Tab-separated table of C-alpha atoms in Angstrom:
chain	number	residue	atom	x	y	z
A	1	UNK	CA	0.000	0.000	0.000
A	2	UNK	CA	0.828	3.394	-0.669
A	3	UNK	CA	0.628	6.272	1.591
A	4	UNK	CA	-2.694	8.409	0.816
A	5	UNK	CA	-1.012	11.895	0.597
A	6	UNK	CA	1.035	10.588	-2.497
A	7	UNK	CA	-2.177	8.354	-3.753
A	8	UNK	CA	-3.776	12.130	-4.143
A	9	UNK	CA	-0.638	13.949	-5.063
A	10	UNK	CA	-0.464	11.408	-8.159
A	11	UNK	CA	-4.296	12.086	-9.038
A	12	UNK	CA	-3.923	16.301	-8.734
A	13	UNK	CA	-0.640	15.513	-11.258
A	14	UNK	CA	-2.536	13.335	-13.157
A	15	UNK	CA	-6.019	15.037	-13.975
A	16	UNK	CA	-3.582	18.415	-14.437
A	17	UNK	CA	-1.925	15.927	-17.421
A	18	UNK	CA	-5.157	14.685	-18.860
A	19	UNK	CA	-6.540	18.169	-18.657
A	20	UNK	CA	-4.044	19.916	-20.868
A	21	UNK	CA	-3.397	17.119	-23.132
A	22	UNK	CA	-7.530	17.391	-23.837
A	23	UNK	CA	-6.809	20.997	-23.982
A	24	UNK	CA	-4.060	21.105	-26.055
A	25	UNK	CA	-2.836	18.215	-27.666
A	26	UNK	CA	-5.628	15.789	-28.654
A	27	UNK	CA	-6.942	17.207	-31.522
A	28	UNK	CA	-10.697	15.180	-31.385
A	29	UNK	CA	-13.608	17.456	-31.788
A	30	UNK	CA	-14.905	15.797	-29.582
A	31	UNK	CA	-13.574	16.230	-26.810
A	32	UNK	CA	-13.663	20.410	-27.040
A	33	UNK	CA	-16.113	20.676	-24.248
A	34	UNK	CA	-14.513	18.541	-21.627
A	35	UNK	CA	-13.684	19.409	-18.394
A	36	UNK	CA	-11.690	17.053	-16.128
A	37	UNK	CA	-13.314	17.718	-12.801
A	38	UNK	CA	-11.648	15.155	-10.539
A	39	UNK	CA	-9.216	12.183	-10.440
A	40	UNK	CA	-8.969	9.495	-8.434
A	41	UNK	CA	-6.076	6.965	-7.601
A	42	UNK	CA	-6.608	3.361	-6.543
A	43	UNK	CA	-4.317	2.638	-3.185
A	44	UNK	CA	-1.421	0.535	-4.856
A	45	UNK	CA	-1.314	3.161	-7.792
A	46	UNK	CA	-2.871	0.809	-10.670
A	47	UNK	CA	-6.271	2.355	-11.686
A	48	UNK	CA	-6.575	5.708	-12.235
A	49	UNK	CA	-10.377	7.199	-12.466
A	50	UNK	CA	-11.150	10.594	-14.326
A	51	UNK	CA	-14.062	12.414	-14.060
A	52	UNK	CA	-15.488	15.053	-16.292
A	53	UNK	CA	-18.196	17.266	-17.539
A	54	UNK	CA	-19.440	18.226	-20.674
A	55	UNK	CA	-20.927	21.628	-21.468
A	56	UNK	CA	-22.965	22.628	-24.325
A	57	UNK	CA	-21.293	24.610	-27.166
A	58	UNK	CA	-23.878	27.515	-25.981
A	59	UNK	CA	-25.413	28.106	-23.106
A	60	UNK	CA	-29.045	26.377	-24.337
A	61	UNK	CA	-27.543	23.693	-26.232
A	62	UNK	CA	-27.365	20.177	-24.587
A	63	UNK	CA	-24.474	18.765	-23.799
A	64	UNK	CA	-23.326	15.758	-25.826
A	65	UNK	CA	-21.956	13.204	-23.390
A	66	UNK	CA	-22.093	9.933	-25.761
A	67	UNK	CA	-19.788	11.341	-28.289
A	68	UNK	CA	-17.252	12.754	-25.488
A	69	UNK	CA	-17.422	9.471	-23.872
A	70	UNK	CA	-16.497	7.939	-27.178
A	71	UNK	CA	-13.827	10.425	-27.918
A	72	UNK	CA	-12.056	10.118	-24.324
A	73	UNK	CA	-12.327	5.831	-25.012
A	74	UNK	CA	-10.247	6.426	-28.204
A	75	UNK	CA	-7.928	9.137	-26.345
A	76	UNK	CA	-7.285	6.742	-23.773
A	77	UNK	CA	-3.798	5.304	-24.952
A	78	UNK	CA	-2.574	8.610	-25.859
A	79	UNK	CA	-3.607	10.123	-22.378
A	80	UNK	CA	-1.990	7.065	-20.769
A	81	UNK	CA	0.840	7.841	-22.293
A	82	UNK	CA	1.444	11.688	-21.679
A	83	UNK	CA	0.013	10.602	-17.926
A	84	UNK	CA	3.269	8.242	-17.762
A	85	UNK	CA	5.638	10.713	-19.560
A	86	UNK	CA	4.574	13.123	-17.278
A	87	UNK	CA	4.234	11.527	-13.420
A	88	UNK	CA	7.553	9.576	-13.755
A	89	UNK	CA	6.129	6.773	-11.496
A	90	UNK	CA	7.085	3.245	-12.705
A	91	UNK	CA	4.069	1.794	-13.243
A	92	UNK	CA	1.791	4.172	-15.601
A	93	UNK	CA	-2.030	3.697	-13.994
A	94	UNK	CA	-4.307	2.201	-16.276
A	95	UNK	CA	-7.223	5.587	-16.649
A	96	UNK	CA	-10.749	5.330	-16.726
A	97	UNK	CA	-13.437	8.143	-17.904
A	98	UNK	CA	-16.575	8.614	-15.854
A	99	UNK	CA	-19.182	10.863	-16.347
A	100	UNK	CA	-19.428	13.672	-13.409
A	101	UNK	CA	-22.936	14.143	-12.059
A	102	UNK	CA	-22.015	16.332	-9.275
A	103	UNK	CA	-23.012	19.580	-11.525
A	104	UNK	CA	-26.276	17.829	-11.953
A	105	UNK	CA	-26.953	17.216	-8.109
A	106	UNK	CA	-26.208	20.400	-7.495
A	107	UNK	CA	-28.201	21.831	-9.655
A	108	UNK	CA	-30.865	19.600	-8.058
A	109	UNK	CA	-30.359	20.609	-5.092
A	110	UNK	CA	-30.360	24.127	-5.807
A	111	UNK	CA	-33.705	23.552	-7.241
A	112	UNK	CA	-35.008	22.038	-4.117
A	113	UNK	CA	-33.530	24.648	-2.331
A	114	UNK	CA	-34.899	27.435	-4.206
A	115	UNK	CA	-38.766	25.674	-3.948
A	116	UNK	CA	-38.147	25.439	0.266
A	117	UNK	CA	-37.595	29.133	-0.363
A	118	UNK	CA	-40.420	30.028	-2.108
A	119	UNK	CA	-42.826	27.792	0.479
A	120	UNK	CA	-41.216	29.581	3.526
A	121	UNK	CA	-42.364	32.937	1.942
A	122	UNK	CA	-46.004	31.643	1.190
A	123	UNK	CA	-45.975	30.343	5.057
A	124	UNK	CA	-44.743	33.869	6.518
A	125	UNK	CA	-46.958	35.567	3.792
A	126	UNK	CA	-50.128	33.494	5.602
A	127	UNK	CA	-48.548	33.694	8.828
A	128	UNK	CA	-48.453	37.949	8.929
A	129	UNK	CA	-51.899	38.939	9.269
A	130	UNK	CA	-52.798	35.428	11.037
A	131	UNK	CA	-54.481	35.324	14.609
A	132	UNK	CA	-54.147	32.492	17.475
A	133	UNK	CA	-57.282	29.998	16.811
A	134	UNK	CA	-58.293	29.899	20.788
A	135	UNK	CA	-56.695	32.499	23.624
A	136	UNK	CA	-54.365	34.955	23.587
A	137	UNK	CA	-52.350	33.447	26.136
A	138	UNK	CA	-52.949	29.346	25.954
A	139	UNK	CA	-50.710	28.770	29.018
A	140	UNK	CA	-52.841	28.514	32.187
A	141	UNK	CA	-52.160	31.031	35.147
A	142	UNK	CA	-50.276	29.973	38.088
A	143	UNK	CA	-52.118	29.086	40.654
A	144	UNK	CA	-52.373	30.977	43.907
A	145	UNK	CA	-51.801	29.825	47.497
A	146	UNK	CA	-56.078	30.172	48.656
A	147	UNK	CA	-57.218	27.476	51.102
A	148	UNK	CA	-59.619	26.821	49.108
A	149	UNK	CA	-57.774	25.127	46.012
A	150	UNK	CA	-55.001	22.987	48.436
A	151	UNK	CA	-56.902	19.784	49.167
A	152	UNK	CA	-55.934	18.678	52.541
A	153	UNK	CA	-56.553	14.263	52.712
């Protein structure tokens, strides 16, 4: 086993690789809307795991993750390769592309956020000009010390 501080030292160096090699050197179409969000490194340094995003070439169009997908597949032994020019290490980790769908849960759960806002607003909108169904003041008095309310058996 390998300690975990290198383990994550080795995937920083290694999505930093796979980035600019998608950014600069592979020349797939593709592949011009990938992002490489994250990397992963298996314990004993084998397995590498990328993950990216895909955006849209405008802001409305949809992303098109099948043909990035494809275009990182063929990539792959040509990323391996700059990754094990470029990390030194003596066994060049074997990479594999996964879709990112932390974007997507966040936007989710900004979503749900935003709709929690909206019904706490409705709430404190019905709540202002609301009045208490029964008393004022539903707690019962104390009661005081008469002789006629301590029941001596």
């Amino acid at each position: 086993m390998v300690d975990q501080a290198r383990a994550r030292k080795l995937a920083k160096r290694i999505g930093a690789i796979v980035a600019t090699a998608i950014d600069h050197e592979i020349k797939d179409p593709r592949l011009a809307f990938v992002t490489v969000t994250d990397t992963k490194v298996t314990p004993d340094l084998h397995d590498a795991t990328v993950y990216y995003t895909v955006r849209g070439e405008t802001l409305d169009a949809e992303p098109d993750f099948v043909s990035a997908a494809a275009g990182l597949e063929k990539a792959k032994g040509a990323l391996r390769t700059k990754v094990g020019a470029g990390t030194g290490v003596r066994f060049t980790p074997t990479l594999t592309f996964v879709a990112d769908t932390v974007p997507d849960a966040a936007r989710h759960l900004e979503e749900l956020l935003e709709r929690a806002r909206r019904s706490d607003s409705e709430v404190a909108a019905a709540a202002a000009g609301a009045t208490p169904a029964g008393d004022a003041d539903p707690y019962k008095a104390p009661r005081t010390d008469d002789a006629s309310t301590v029941d001596e058996r």
